Amino acid sequence: MRSVCVLFFCVCVSVFLRRAISQPPTESDTYTECTDGYHWDPQTQHCKDINECETIPEACKGEMKCFNHYGGYLCLPRSASVIPAPDPPRQISPGLDNPPSEPYNPCPAGYEPQGDSCVDVDECERDEHDCQPSQECFNTEGSFTCQCPGGYRKVGTECIDIDECRYRYCQHRCVNVPGSFSCQCEPGFQLAGNNRSCIDVDECDMGAPCSQRCYNTYGTFLCRCEQGYELGPDGFACKDIDECSYSSYLCQYQCVNEPGKFSCICPDGYQLLGTRLCQDINECETGTHQCAEGQTCVNIHGGHQCVDGNRCEEPYVKVSENRCVCPATKPGCRDLPFSIVHRYMSITSERSVPSDIFQIQATSVYPGAYNTFRIRSGDETGDFYIRQINNISAMLVLARAVNGPKEYVLDLEMVSVNPLMSYQTSSALRLSVYVGPYAF
């Protein structure tokens, strides 16, 4: 009997509620007031968001940009990007219940019945959440949360890009992109494994355009050249240095430029001494002369001379090698030196003057005799003179600079006078002086 009364009461309440809901609303039941940030739209009979960015003059000051959102607005930097949210769901007029088509759910909000128990509803999977398109939905027990993806931060209901470059994550250069950032390095560097630090690039191992030597440095490289080369204007190519053009004293005779170096050469009759000097070749010692039998080889600067073994001329007769005597029994010998000795010497061109070149020495001295020395013949141009040293010796002096090739044949005479015995005699030294073609 008690259960019947309860059932009758529930049926009565149900009938009463249905009649109350089915009654049309009167004019006094209409609500036209909205919360802040919304205004009543008579056409749609709903509260509509106010776009403050259009209705408020200069809503944001300075370099800030105005972004409208539901129920208000945001002032953000002009570089910020905002993903707009969809229009809010249609508001249900106050005082009206949900349509009666929804089934009765005895479980708490966020759960649904399953058998005799209540299980969680995955609003994210069923798309029954109100997360913005820029947000990600994460299901929780009995509810869900809306979170911004990596690289964004939540401002109100919007997800705003985070400018990671403001936090100096990169060693060199930072480039901000929506939701992320990238690091870049200066020329000469490359990104390390952490994609933030920059490490030096060894351009020399990567084919730097140096033509000869490459030296890696921090952030760049240097090109260097081998000895004998210099770096070109482009800083990469090496060009040969013409050492011969820098100085005329590199070689004693002639400088020859070669790639990366130079060499010295000598004229015919000379050989290289070391790397720069020239030395006369003694053809008489090396056996490279072409003197005939009966001739004597005389070495001179840059060559040699072949002289006859017997150079005695009438009225002289040969008494020994290189010595001729004019016998007193011959009438033609009266005014001639008693003896002539043949000698040979060679000097270089451009020799400094005055210069002692040959010493004359008496081989026999008579007691009480006075000896004088003179150039008897061969010095018509006055290039030489005699300086007497003492009674038995004198020096032949070169008075003027001479250039070869040239040959002088000088008769140097020693006159001996004995006043006590009224005796006078003379002897001559016939000196052949060869002047070489060079100053060495």
Coordinates of C-alpha atoms in Angstrom, one line a residue:
M1 CA 0.0 0.0 0.0
R2 CA 3.0 2.4 0.8
S3 CA 4.7 1.7 -2.6
V4 CA 1.5 2.5 -4.4
C5 CA 1.2 6.0 -2.8
V6 CA 4.8 6.8 -3.7
L7 CA 4.2 5.8 -7.3
F8 CA 1.0 7.9 -7.5
F9 CA 3.0 10.9 -6.1
C10 CA 5.7 10.6 -8.8
V11 CA 3.1 10.3 -11.6
C12 CA 1.4 13.4 -10.3
V13 CA 4.6 15.4 -10.2
S14 CA 5.6 14.3 -13.6
V15 CA 2.3 15.3 -15.2
F16 CA 2.5 18.7 -13.4
L17 CA 6.0 19.4 -14.7
R18 CA 5.1 18.4 -18.3
R19 CA 2.2 20.8 -18.3
A20 CA 4.4 23.6 -16.9
I21 CA 7.1 23.1 -19.6
S22 CA 4.6 22.9 -22.4
Q23 CA 3.1 26.3 -21.5
P24 CA 4.4 29.0 -23.9
P25 CA 6.6 31.7 -22.2
T26 CA 4.9 35.0 -21.5
E27 CA 6.5 38.4 -22.4
S28 CA 7.7 38.7 -18.8
D29 CA 9.8 35.5 -19.2
T30 CA 12.1 36.9 -22.0
Y31 CA 15.7 37.8 -20.8
T32 CA 17.5 40.6 -22.7
E33 CA 20.4 41.2 -20.3
C34 CA 23.9 39.7 -21.1
T35 CA 27.1 39.5 -19.2
D36 CA 30.0 42.0 -19.7
G37 CA 31.5 41.7 -23.2
Y38 CA 28.2 40.6 -24.8
H39 CA 25.1 42.4 -26.1
W40 CA 21.6 41.2 -26.8
D41 CA 20.9 40.4 -30.5
P42 CA 17.1 40.8 -31.1
Q43 CA 17.3 39.0 -34.4
T44 CA 18.9 35.8 -33.1
Q45 CA 17.4 36.2 -29.6
H46 CA 20.8 35.4 -28.1
C47 CA 23.8 37.2 -26.5
K48 CA 26.4 38.2 -29.0
D49 CA 30.1 38.9 -28.4
I50 CA 31.2 42.6 -28.7
N51 CA 34.2 43.3 -30.9
E52 CA 36.0 45.8 -28.7
C53 CA 38.8 46.1 -31.3
E54 CA 36.3 47.9 -33.5
T55 CA 34.2 49.7 -31.0
I56 CA 36.9 51.1 -28.7
P57 CA 39.1 53.7 -30.3
E58 CA 42.8 52.8 -29.8
A59 CA 42.0 49.8 -27.6
C60 CA 45.8 48.9 -27.6
K61 CA 48.6 51.5 -27.3
G62 CA 52.1 51.6 -28.8
E63 CA 53.3 48.6 -30.7
M64 CA 50.6 46.3 -29.3
K65 CA 47.9 44.8 -31.5
C66 CA 44.3 44.2 -30.6
F67 CA 42.9 40.7 -30.7
N68 CA 39.1 40.2 -30.0
H69 CA 38.0 37.2 -28.1
Y70 CA 34.8 36.1 -26.4
G71 CA 33.8 38.5 -23.7
G72 CA 36.8 40.8 -24.1
Y73 CA 40.0 41.5 -26.0
L74 CA 43.7 41.1 -25.8
C75 CA 46.6 43.5 -26.5
L76 CA 49.6 41.4 -27.8
P77 CA 52.8 42.2 -29.7
R78 CA 52.4 42.6 -33.5
S79 CA 54.6 39.6 -34.1
A80 CA 52.2 37.3 -32.1
S81 CA 50.1 34.9 -34.0
V82 CA 46.6 33.9 -32.7
I83 CA 44.6 31.0 -33.9
P84 CA 41.0 32.2 -33.8
A85 CA 38.5 30.1 -31.9
P86 CA 35.1 29.1 -33.4
D87 CA 31.9 30.8 -32.4
P88 CA 30.6 29.8 -29.0
P89 CA 27.8 27.3 -28.8
R90 CA 24.3 28.7 -28.9
Q91 CA 23.2 29.9 -25.5
I92 CA 20.1 28.3 -24.1
S93 CA 17.6 30.7 -22.9
P94 CA 17.4 30.8 -19.1
G95 CA 14.5 28.9 -17.6
L96 CA 14.4 26.2 -20.3
D97 CA 15.6 22.6 -19.7
N98 CA 17.4 20.5 -22.2
P99 CA 15.2 18.8 -24.8
P100 CA 13.5 15.8 -23.4
S101 CA 15.1 13.7 -26.1
E102 CA 18.3 13.2 -24.0
P103 CA 18.1 10.0 -22.0
Y104 CA 18.3 10.1 -18.2
N105 CA 21.9 9.6 -16.9
P106 CA 22.0 8.6 -13.2
C107 CA 25.9 9.0 -13.2
P108 CA 27.8 12.1 -12.2
A109 CA 28.9 14.6 -14.9
G110 CA 31.6 13.2 -17.1
Y111 CA 30.5 9.6 -16.6
E112 CA 27.9 7.3 -18.2
P113 CA 26.2 4.1 -17.0
Q114 CA 27.6 0.8 -18.0
G115 CA 25.8 -2.1 -16.4
D116 CA 25.6 -1.5 -12.7
S117 CA 28.5 1.0 -12.7
C118 CA 29.5 4.4 -14.1
V119 CA 32.5 4.7 -16.5
D120 CA 34.4 7.8 -17.6
V121 CA 33.3 9.5 -20.8
D122 CA 36.2 10.4 -23.2
E123 CA 35.1 13.8 -24.3
C124 CA 38.2 14.2 -26.5
E125 CA 37.5 11.1 -28.5
R126 CA 33.7 11.9 -28.8
D127 CA 34.5 15.5 -29.8
E128 CA 32.3 16.6 -26.9
H129 CA 34.8 19.2 -25.6
D130 CA 35.1 22.9 -26.1
C131 CA 38.8 23.2 -26.7
Q132 CA 39.9 25.8 -29.3
P133 CA 41.3 24.6 -32.6
S134 CA 44.7 25.8 -31.5
Q135 CA 44.5 23.6 -28.4
E136 CA 44.9 19.9 -27.7
C137 CA 42.3 18.0 -25.7
F138 CA 43.4 15.6 -22.9
N139 CA 40.8 13.4 -21.3
T140 CA 40.7 13.1 -17.5
E141 CA 38.6 11.2 -15.0
G142 CA 35.1 12.8 -15.3
S143 CA 36.3 15.7 -17.4
F144 CA 39.0 16.9 -19.8
T145 CA 41.6 19.7 -20.1
C146 CA 42.6 21.9 -23.0
Q147 CA 46.3 22.5 -23.4
C148 CA 48.4 24.4 -25.9
P149 CA 50.9 22.5 -28.1
G150 CA 54.6 22.8 -27.6
G151 CA 56.0 26.2 -28.5
Y152 CA 52.7 28.0 -27.5
R153 CA 51.5 29.5 -24.2
K154 CA 47.9 30.0 -23.1
V155 CA 46.6 33.5 -22.8
G156 CA 42.9 33.5 -21.9
T157 CA 41.4 31.0 -24.2
E158 CA 43.9 31.5 -27.0
C159 CA 47.3 29.8 -27.7
I160 CA 50.0 32.4 -28.4
D161 CA 53.4 31.5 -30.0
I162 CA 56.3 31.6 -27.6
D163 CA 59.3 33.6 -29.0
E164 CA 62.1 31.3 -27.9
C165 CA 64.7 33.6 -29.4
R166 CA 64.1 36.0 -26.5
Y167 CA 65.7 33.4 -24.2
R168 CA 69.0 33.1 -26.1
Y169 CA 68.7 29.4 -26.7
C170 CA 71.1 29.7 -29.7
Q171 CA 74.8 30.5 -29.7
H172 CA 74.8 32.6 -32.8
R173 CA 71.5 33.4 -34.6
C174 CA 68.0 32.4 -33.7
V175 CA 65.0 32.3 -36.1
N176 CA 61.6 32.1 -34.5
V177 CA 58.8 30.2 -36.3
P178 CA 55.2 29.5 -35.2
G179 CA 55.4 27.0 -32.4
S180 CA 59.2 26.5 -32.6
F181 CA 62.5 28.1 -33.5
S182 CA 65.7 27.2 -35.3
C183 CA 69.4 28.1 -34.7
Q184 CA 71.7 29.2 -37.4
C185 CA 75.5 29.7 -37.4
E186 CA 77.7 32.4 -38.8
P187 CA 79.8 31.5 -41.9
G188 CA 82.7 29.2 -41.0
F189 CA 80.6 27.4 -38.4
Q190 CA 78.1 24.6 -38.3
L191 CA 75.4 23.4 -35.9
A192 CA 76.6 20.9 -33.2
G193 CA 74.6 17.8 -32.3
N194 CA 72.4 19.7 -29.9
N195 CA 71.2 22.0 -32.7
R196 CA 72.0 25.1 -30.7
S197 CA 75.8 25.4 -30.3
C198 CA 78.0 26.3 -33.2
I199 CA 81.3 24.5 -33.9
D200 CA 84.2 25.6 -36.2
V201 CA 84.2 24.1 -39.7
D202 CA 87.6 23.0 -41.0
E203 CA 87.5 24.5 -44.4
C204 CA 90.9 23.0 -45.3
D205 CA 89.4 19.4 -45.1
M206 CA 86.3 20.5 -47.0
G207 CA 88.2 21.6 -50.1
A208 CA 89.1 25.2 -49.4
P209 CA 90.2 27.0 -52.7
C210 CA 93.8 27.5 -51.5
S211 CA 96.2 26.7 -54.4
Q212 CA 99.1 25.7 -52.1
R213 CA 98.8 25.7 -48.3
C214 CA 95.7 26.0 -46.2
Y215 CA 95.6 26.8 -42.4
N216 CA 92.3 26.5 -40.6
T217 CA 91.4 29.2 -38.0
Y218 CA 88.5 29.8 -35.8
G219 CA 85.5 30.6 -38.0
T220 CA 87.6 30.9 -41.2
F221 CA 90.8 29.8 -42.9
L222 CA 94.0 31.3 -44.4
C223 CA 95.8 30.5 -47.6
R224 CA 99.6 30.6 -47.6
C225 CA 102.2 30.1 -50.3
E226 CA 105.4 28.1 -50.6
Q227 CA 108.7 29.8 -50.6
G228 CA 109.2 31.7 -53.9
Y229 CA 105.5 32.4 -54.3
E230 CA 103.3 35.2 -53.1
L231 CA 99.5 35.3 -52.4
G232 CA 97.4 36.9 -55.2
P233 CA 94.8 39.6 -54.7
D234 CA 92.0 37.0 -54.3
G235 CA 93.7 35.5 -51.2
F236 CA 93.6 32.0 -52.7
A237 CA 96.0 31.7 -55.7
C238 CA 99.8 31.8 -55.4
K239 CA 101.8 33.4 -58.1
D240 CA 105.6 33.1 -58.7
I241 CA 107.9 35.8 -57.3
D242 CA 110.4 37.0 -59.9
E243 CA 113.3 37.3 -57.6
C244 CA 115.6 38.5 -60.4
S245 CA 113.5 41.7 -60.8
Y246 CA 114.1 42.7 -57.2
S247 CA 117.9 43.0 -57.3
S248 CA 120.8 42.9 -59.7
Y249 CA 123.1 41.5 -57.0
L250 CA 121.5 38.1 -56.6
C251 CA 123.9 36.6 -59.1
Q252 CA 127.4 37.5 -60.0
Y253 CA 126.7 37.1 -63.7
Q254 CA 123.0 36.4 -64.7
C255 CA 119.8 35.5 -62.7
V256 CA 117.3 33.1 -64.2
N257 CA 113.8 33.1 -62.7
E258 CA 112.1 29.7 -62.3
P259 CA 108.8 28.7 -60.8
G260 CA 109.1 29.3 -57.0
K261 CA 112.8 30.0 -57.2
F262 CA 115.7 31.4 -59.2
S263 CA 119.1 30.2 -60.3
C264 CA 122.4 31.7 -61.3
I265 CA 124.3 30.9 -64.5
C266 CA 127.8 31.7 -65.6
P267 CA 129.2 32.6 -69.0
D268 CA 131.3 30.3 -71.1
G269 CA 134.7 29.5 -69.5
Y270 CA 133.3 29.9 -66.0
Q271 CA 131.6 27.5 -63.6
L272 CA 129.2 28.1 -60.7
L273 CA 130.9 28.5 -57.3
G274 CA 128.3 27.8 -54.7
T275 CA 124.9 29.1 -55.9
R276 CA 125.7 32.7 -57.0
L277 CA 129.4 33.2 -57.8
C278 CA 131.3 32.3 -61.0
Q279 CA 134.7 30.8 -61.0
D280 CA 137.1 30.6 -64.0
I281 CA 137.6 27.2 -65.4
N282 CA 141.3 26.4 -65.8
E283 CA 141.3 24.6 -69.1
C284 CA 145.0 24.0 -68.9
E285 CA 144.5 21.9 -65.8
T286 CA 141.3 20.1 -66.8
G287 CA 142.8 19.2 -70.3
T288 CA 139.9 20.8 -72.2
H289 CA 142.2 23.1 -74.2
Q290 CA 143.1 22.6 -77.8
C291 CA 146.7 23.6 -77.8
A292 CA 148.9 21.8 -80.4
E293 CA 152.1 20.0 -79.6
G294 CA 154.9 22.4 -79.0
Q295 CA 152.5 25.0 -77.7
T296 CA 152.1 26.0 -74.1
C297 CA 148.6 26.5 -72.6
V298 CA 148.1 29.7 -70.6
N299 CA 144.9 30.0 -68.6
I300 CA 143.2 33.3 -68.6
H301 CA 139.9 34.6 -67.2
G302 CA 137.1 33.0 -69.2
G303 CA 139.4 31.0 -71.5
H304 CA 143.0 30.1 -72.4
Q305 CA 145.8 31.0 -74.8
C306 CA 148.0 28.7 -76.7
V307 CA 151.5 30.2 -77.1
D308 CA 154.5 28.8 -79.0
G309 CA 157.2 27.1 -76.9
N310 CA 159.9 29.2 -78.6
R311 CA 159.0 32.9 -78.7
C312 CA 162.5 34.2 -79.2
E313 CA 162.8 36.5 -82.2
E314 CA 165.9 37.5 -84.0
P315 CA 168.5 38.4 -83.0
Y316 CA 167.5 36.6 -79.7
V317 CA 168.1 32.9 -79.2
K318 CA 166.4 30.6 -76.8
V319 CA 168.6 29.5 -73.9
S320 CA 165.9 28.1 -71.6
E321 CA 162.2 27.8 -71.3
N322 CA 160.7 31.3 -71.7
R323 CA 164.1 33.0 -71.7
C324 CA 165.8 34.5 -74.7
V325 CA 169.3 36.0 -74.9
C326 CA 170.8 38.5 -77.4
P327 CA 174.5 37.6 -77.9
A328 CA 176.9 40.5 -77.7
T329 CA 178.7 39.2 -80.8
K330 CA 175.7 40.1 -82.9
P331 CA 175.8 43.7 -84.1
G332 CA 172.0 44.0 -83.7
C333 CA 172.1 43.4 -80.0
R334 CA 174.0 46.6 -79.2
D335 CA 171.0 48.7 -78.2
L336 CA 168.7 45.8 -77.1
P337 CA 168.3 44.3 -73.6
F338 CA 170.7 41.4 -73.0
S339 CA 167.9 39.0 -72.1
I340 CA 164.1 38.8 -72.3
V341 CA 162.1 36.6 -70.0
H342 CA 158.5 35.8 -71.1
R343 CA 155.7 35.9 -68.5
Y344 CA 151.9 35.7 -68.6
M345 CA 149.1 37.0 -66.4
S346 CA 145.4 37.6 -66.4
I347 CA 143.3 40.3 -64.7
T348 CA 139.6 41.0 -64.5
S349 CA 137.7 43.9 -66.0
E350 CA 136.7 47.0 -64.0
R351 CA 139.5 46.4 -61.5
S352 CA 139.8 49.2 -58.9
V353 CA 142.7 51.5 -59.5
P354 CA 145.5 52.2 -58.8
S355 CA 146.2 48.5 -58.3
D356 CA 149.4 46.6 -57.9
I357 CA 149.3 43.7 -60.4
F358 CA 152.9 42.4 -60.9
Q359 CA 156.2 42.6 -59.0
I360 CA 159.5 42.7 -60.8
Q361 CA 162.5 41.1 -59.1
A362 CA 166.1 41.2 -60.2
T363 CA 167.6 37.7 -60.4
S364 CA 171.3 38.8 -60.4
V365 CA 172.8 41.9 -58.9
Y366 CA 176.3 43.3 -59.7
P367 CA 178.3 44.9 -56.9
G368 CA 178.2 48.7 -57.0
A369 CA 175.5 48.7 -59.7
Y370 CA 172.4 50.9 -59.6
N371 CA 169.2 49.5 -61.0
T372 CA 166.3 51.4 -62.5
F373 CA 163.0 50.0 -63.8
R374 CA 160.8 51.3 -66.7
I375 CA 158.2 50.3 -69.2
R376 CA 160.2 50.0 -72.4
S377 CA 157.2 49.4 -74.7
G378 CA 153.6 48.2 -74.9
D379 CA 151.9 51.0 -72.8
E380 CA 151.1 53.5 -75.5
T381 CA 147.8 54.5 -73.8
G382 CA 149.4 55.0 -70.4
D383 CA 147.3 52.5 -68.6
F384 CA 150.3 51.3 -66.4
Y385 CA 153.2 52.7 -64.5
I386 CA 156.3 51.4 -62.6
R387 CA 156.8 52.1 -58.9
Q388 CA 160.3 51.2 -57.8
I389 CA 160.4 49.5 -54.4
N390 CA 164.2 49.3 -53.9
N391 CA 167.4 48.7 -55.9
I392 CA 166.3 45.2 -56.9
S393 CA 162.5 45.2 -57.2
A394 CA 159.7 47.3 -58.6
M395 CA 155.9 47.0 -58.9
L396 CA 153.8 47.3 -62.1
V397 CA 150.7 49.3 -61.2
L398 CA 147.5 49.5 -63.2
A399 CA 146.8 53.2 -63.4
R400 CA 143.4 53.2 -65.1
A401 CA 140.4 50.8 -65.1
V402 CA 140.3 48.7 -68.2
N403 CA 137.6 46.5 -69.7
G404 CA 138.3 43.3 -71.6
P405 CA 138.6 41.2 -73.5
K406 CA 142.0 42.9 -74.2
E407 CA 145.7 41.9 -74.3
Y408 CA 148.8 44.0 -73.4
V409 CA 152.3 42.9 -74.2
L410 CA 154.6 45.0 -71.9
D411 CA 158.4 45.0 -72.0
L412 CA 159.5 45.8 -68.5
E413 CA 163.1 46.8 -68.5
M414 CA 165.7 46.8 -65.6
V415 CA 168.7 49.0 -66.5
S416 CA 171.9 48.4 -64.4
V417 CA 174.6 51.1 -64.3
N418 CA 178.1 50.8 -62.6
P419 CA 179.6 54.3 -62.6
L420 CA 182.9 53.0 -61.2
M421 CA 183.4 50.6 -64.0
S422 CA 181.6 52.7 -66.6
Y423 CA 179.4 49.7 -67.2
Q424 CA 175.7 49.6 -68.3
T425 CA 173.5 46.7 -69.2
S426 CA 169.8 45.9 -69.2
S427 CA 167.4 43.0 -69.2
A428 CA 163.7 42.8 -70.0
L429 CA 160.6 41.0 -68.8
R430 CA 158.1 40.6 -71.6
L431 CA 154.7 40.4 -69.7
S432 CA 151.6 39.4 -71.6
V433 CA 148.6 40.9 -69.6
Y434 CA 145.2 39.4 -70.6
V435 CA 142.1 41.4 -69.4
G436 CA 139.1 39.1 -69.0
P437 CA 135.6 40.1 -70.3
Y438 CA 134.0 40.3 -66.8
A439 CA 134.7 41.7 -63.4
F440 CA 135.1 38.2 -61.9

